[in-house]
Short mmCIF file of C-alpha atoms and ligand atoms in Angstrom, two decimals:
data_model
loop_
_atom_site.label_atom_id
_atom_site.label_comp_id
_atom_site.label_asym_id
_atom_site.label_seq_id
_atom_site.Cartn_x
_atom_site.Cartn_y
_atom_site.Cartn_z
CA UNK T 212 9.05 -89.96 -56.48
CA UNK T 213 12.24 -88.74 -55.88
CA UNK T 214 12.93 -86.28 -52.75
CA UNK T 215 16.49 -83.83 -52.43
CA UNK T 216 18.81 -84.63 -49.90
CA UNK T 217 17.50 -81.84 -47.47
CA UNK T 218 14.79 -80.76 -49.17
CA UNK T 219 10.89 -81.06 -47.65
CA UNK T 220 9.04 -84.14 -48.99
CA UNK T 221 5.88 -82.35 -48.35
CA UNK T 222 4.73 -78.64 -48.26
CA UNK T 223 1.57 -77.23 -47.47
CA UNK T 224 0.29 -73.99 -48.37
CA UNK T 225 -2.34 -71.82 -47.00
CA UNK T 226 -3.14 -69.74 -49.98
CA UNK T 227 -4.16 -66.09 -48.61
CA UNK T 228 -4.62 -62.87 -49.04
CA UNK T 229 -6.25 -62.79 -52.28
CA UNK T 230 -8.78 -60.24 -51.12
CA UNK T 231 -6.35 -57.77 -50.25
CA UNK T 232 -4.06 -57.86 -53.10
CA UNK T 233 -7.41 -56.52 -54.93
CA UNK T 234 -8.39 -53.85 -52.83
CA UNK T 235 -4.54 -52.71 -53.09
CA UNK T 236 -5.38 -52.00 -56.74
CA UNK T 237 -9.23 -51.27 -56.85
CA UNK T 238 -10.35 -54.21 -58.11
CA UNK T 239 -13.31 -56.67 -56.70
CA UNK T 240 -12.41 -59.29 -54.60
CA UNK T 241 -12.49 -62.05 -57.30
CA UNK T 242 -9.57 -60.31 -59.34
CA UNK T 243 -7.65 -61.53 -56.68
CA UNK T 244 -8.93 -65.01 -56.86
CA UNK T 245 -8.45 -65.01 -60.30
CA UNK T 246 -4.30 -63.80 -59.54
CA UNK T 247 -4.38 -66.36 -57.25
CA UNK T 248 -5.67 -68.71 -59.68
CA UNK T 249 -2.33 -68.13 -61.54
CA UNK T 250 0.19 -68.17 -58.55
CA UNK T 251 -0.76 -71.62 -57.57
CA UNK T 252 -0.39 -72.86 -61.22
CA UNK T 253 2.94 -71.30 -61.16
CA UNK T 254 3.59 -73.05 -57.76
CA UNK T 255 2.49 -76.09 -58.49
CA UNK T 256 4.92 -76.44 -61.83
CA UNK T 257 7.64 -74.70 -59.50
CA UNK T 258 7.04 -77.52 -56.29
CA UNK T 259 7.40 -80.29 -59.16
CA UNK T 260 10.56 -78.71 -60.17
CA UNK T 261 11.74 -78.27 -56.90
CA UNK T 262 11.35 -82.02 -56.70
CA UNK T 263 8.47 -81.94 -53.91
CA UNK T 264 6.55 -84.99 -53.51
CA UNK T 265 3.48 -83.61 -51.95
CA UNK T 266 2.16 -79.92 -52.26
CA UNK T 267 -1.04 -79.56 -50.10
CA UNK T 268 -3.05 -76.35 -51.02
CA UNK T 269 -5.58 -74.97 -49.16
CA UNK T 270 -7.89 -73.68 -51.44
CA UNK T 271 -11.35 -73.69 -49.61
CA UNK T 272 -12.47 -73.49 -45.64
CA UNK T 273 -15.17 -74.98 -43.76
CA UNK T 274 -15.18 -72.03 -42.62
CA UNK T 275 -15.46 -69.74 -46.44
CA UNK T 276 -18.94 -70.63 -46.26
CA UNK T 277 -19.27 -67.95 -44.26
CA UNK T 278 -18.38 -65.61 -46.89
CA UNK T 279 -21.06 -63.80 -48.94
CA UNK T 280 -22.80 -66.11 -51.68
CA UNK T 281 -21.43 -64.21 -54.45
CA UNK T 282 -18.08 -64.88 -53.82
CA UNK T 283 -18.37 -68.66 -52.73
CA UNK T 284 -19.74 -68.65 -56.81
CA UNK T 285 -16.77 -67.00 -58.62
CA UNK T 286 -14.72 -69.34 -55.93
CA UNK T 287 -16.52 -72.42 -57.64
CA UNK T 288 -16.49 -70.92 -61.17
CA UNK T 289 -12.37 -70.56 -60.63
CA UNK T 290 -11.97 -74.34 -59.61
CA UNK T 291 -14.12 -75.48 -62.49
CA UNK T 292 -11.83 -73.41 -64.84
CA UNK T 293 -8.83 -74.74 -63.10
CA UNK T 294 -9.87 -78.55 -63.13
CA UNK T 295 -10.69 -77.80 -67.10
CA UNK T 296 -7.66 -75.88 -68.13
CA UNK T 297 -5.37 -77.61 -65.98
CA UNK T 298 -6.12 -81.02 -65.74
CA UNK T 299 -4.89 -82.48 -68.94
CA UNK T 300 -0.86 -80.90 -67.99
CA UNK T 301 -1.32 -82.60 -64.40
CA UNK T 302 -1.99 -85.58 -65.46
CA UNK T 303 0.36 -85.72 -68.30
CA UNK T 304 3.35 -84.20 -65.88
CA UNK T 305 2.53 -87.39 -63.95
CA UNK T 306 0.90 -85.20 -61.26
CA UNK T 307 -1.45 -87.12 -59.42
CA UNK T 308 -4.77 -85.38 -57.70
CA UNK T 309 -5.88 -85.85 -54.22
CA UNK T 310 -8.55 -84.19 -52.53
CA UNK T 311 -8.83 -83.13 -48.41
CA UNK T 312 -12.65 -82.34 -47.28
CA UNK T 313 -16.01 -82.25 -47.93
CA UNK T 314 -16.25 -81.83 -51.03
CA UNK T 315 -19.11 -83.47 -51.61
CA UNK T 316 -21.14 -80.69 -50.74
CA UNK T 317 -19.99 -78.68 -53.70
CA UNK T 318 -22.40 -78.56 -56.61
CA UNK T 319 -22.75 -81.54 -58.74
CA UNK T 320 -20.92 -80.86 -61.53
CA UNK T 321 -18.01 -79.31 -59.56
CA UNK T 322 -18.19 -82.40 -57.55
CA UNK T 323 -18.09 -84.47 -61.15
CA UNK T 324 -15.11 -82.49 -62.41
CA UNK T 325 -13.12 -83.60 -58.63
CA UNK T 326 -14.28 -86.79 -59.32
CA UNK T 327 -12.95 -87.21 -62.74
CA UNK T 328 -9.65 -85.34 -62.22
CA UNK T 329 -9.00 -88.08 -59.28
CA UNK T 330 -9.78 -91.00 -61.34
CA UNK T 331 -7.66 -89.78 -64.09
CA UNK T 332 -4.91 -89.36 -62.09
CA UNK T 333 -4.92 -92.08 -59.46
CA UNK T 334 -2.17 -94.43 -61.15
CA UNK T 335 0.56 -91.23 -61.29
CA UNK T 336 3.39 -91.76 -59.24
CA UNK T 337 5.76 -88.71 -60.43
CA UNK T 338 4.35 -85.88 -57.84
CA UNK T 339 1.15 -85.25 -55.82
CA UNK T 340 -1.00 -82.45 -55.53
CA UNK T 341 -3.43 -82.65 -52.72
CA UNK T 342 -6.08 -79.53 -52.26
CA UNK T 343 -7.90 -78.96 -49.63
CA UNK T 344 -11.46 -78.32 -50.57
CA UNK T 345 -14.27 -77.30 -48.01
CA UNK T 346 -11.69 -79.06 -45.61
CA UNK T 347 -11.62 -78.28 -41.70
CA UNK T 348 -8.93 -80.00 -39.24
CA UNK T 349 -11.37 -80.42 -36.40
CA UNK T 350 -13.90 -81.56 -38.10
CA UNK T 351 -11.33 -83.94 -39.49
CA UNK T 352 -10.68 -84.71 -36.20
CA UNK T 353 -13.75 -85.24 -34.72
CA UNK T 354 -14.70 -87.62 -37.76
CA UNK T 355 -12.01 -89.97 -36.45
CA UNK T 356 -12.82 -89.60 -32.82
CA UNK T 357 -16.74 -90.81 -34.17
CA UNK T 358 -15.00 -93.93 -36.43
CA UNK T 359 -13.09 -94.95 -33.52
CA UNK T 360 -15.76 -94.81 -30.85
CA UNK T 361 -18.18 -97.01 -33.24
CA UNK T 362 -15.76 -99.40 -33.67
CA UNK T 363 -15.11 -99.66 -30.38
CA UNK T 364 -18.88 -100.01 -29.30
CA UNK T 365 -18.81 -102.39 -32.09
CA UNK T 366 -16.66 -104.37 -30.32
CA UNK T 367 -13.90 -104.63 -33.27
CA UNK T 368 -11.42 -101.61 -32.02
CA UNK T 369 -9.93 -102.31 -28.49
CA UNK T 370 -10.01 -98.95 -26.74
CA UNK T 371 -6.91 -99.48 -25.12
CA UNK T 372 -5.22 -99.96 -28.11
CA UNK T 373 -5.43 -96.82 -29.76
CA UNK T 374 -2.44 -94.56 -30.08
CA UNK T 375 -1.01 -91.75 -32.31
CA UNK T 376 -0.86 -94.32 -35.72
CA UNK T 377 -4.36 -95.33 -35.16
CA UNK T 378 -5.66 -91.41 -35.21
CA UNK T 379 -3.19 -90.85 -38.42
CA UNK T 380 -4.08 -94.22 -40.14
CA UNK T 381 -7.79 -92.74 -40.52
CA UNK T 382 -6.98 -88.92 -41.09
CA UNK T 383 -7.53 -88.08 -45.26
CA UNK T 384 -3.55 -87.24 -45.47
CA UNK T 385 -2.77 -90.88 -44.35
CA UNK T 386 -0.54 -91.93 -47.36
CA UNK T 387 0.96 -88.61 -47.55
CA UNK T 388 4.44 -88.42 -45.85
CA UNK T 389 4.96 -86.05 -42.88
CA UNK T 390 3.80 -82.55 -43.34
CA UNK T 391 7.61 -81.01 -43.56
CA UNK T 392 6.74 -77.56 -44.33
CA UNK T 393 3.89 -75.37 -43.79
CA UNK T 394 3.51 -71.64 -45.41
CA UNK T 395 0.89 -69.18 -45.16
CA UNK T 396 1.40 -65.87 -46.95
CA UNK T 397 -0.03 -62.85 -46.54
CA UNK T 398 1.05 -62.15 -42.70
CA UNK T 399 -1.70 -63.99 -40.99
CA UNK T 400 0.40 -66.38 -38.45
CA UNK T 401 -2.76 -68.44 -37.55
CA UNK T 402 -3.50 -71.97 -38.99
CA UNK T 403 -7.05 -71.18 -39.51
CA UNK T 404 -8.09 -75.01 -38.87
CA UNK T 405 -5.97 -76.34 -42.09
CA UNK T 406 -3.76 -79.73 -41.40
CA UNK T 407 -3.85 -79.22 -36.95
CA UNK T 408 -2.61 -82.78 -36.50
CA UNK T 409 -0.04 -83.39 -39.06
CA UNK T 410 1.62 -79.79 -38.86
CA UNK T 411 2.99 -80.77 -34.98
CA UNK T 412 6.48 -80.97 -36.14
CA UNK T 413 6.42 -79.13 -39.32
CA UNK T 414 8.58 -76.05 -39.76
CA UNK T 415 6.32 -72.99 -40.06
CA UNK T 416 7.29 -70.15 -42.70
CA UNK T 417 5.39 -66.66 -42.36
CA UNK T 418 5.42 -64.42 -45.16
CA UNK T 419 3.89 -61.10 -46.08
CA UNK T 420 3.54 -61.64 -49.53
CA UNK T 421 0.17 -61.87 -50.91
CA UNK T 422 -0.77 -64.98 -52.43
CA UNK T 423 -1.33 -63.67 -55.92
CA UNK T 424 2.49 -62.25 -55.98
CA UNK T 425 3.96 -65.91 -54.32
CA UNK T 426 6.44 -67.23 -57.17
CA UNK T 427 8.67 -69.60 -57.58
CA UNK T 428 11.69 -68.20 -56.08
CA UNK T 429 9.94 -66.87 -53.02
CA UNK T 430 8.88 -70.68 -53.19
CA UNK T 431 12.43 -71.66 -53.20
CA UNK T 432 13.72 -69.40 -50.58
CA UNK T 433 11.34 -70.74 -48.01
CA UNK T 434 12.49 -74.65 -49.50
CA UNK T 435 16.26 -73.23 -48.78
CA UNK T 436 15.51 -71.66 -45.41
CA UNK T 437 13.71 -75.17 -44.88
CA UNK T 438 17.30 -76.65 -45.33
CA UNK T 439 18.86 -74.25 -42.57
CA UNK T 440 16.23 -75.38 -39.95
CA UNK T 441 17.64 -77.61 -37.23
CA UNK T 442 14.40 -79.88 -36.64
CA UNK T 443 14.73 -81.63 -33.24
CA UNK T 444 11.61 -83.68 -33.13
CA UNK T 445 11.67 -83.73 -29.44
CA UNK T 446 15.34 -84.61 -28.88
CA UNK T 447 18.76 -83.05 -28.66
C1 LIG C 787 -7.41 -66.56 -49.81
O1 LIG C 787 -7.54 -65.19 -49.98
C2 LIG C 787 -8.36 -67.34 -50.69
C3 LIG C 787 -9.44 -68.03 -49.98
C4 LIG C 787 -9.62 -68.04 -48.70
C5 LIG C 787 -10.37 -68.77 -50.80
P1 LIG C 787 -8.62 -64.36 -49.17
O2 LIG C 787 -9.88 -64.30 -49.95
O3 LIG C 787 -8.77 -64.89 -47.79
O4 LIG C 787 -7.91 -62.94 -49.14
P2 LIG C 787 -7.92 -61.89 -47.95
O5 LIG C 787 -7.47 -62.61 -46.71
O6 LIG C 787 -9.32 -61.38 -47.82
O7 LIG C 787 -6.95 -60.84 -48.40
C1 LIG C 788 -7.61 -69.66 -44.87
O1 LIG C 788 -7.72 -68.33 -45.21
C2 LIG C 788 -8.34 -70.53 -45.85
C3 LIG C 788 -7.75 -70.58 -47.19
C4 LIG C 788 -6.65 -69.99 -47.59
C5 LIG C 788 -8.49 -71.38 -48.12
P1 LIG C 788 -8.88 -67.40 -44.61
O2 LIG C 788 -8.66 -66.06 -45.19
O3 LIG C 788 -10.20 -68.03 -44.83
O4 LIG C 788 -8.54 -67.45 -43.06
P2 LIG C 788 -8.93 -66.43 -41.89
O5 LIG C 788 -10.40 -66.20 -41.99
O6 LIG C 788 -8.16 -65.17 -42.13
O7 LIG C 788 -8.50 -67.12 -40.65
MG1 LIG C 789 -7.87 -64.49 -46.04
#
């Protein structure tokens, strides 16, 4: 892993507007997903190029479930496809695959395709790609605030002790370095419960570009406006 002098180390993206860029042009709601599909293969090459060490995509909510069955399906059919068509470049790129959330309470054999594209790539060092998959920050969040309260009725976590590092040692990013850089496209300025606890001092980049239209120079704009920032971190 090799980061740029000035360049984010890790970049998060919260993949939206899908949905609209399909009703723009008349076309169902999974067109989009499909387009979408193909912007964050596109990214991901272009974040590996860019010599990122961690791109985090959100890719699937707690809170999609809410969305009408039909659509959670082509959702699942998509990641199947991209696990299958994908897969084999990641892992030969030296890309390795990490998952954030629940995704255990996909189907089976979408949960066997995760599985197997982790294992595969769990000794690459080049580059990670970590997708967020049925993932939800407070939930995240309240999973550590349940590990740390049975340990300490367990008697093997002194309350007293616990500070920032012992929340972020048990969070599922915990390896990752700092979040540097979070986008959301589309216009939306909300975090929509994605990464609460390790965005707190990343830079924040709104755009109003729909996610199936994102490419790799609007990708590298936002890494060079990145650069520009003045990050303070608290101090002067
Ligand atoms: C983002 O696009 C993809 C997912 C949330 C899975 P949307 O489906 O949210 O698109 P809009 O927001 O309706 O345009
Ligand atoms: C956030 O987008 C989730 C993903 C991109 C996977 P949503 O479209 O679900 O967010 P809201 O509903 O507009 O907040
Ligand atoms: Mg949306």
């Amino acid at each position: 892993m090799s980061g740029r002098p000035g360049a984010p180390r890790h970049v998060a993206i919260i993949m939206d507007g899908n949905g609209r860029w399909a009703k723009r042009r008349g076309l169902p709601r999974v067109a989009g997903h499909r387009k979408g599909v193909e912007a964050a293969q596109v990214i991901v090459r272009a974040a590996g190029d860019l010599g990122i060490e961690v791109l985090t995509l959100y890719a699937f909510s707690s809170e999609n479930w809410r969305r009408p069955a039909t659509e959670i399906a082509d959702l699942m059919d998509l990641l199947r496809r991209f696990i299958r068509r994908e897969l084999g470049q990641l892992a030969e790129a030296g890309i390795r695959i990490k998952v954030i959330g629940d995704y255990h309470a996909f189907e089976s054999d979408v949960v066997a395709l995760i599985d197997d594209a982790i294992a595969r790539t769990a000794d690459n060092r080049r580059a990670t790609l970590a997708v967020a998959l049925n993932y939800g920050s407070q939930s995240e969040l309240a999973a550590v605030a349940r590990d740390l309260a049975r340990e300490a009725k367990d008697g093997t976590l002194d309350p007293e002790s616990i500070d920032e590092s012992t929340v972020a040692a048990r969070l599922s990013t915990t390896e990752l370095p700092p979040l540097d850089l979070l986008i959301r496209t589309s216009g939306e300025k909300r975090l929509s419960n994605f990464l609460l606890w390790q965005a707190a001092y990343a830079e924040l980049h709104f755009t109003d570009t729909l996610w199936p239209d994102f490419d790799a120079d609007e990708l590298a704009a936002a890494i060079a406006e990145f650069g520009r920032r003045e990050r303070r971190f608290g101090g002067l």
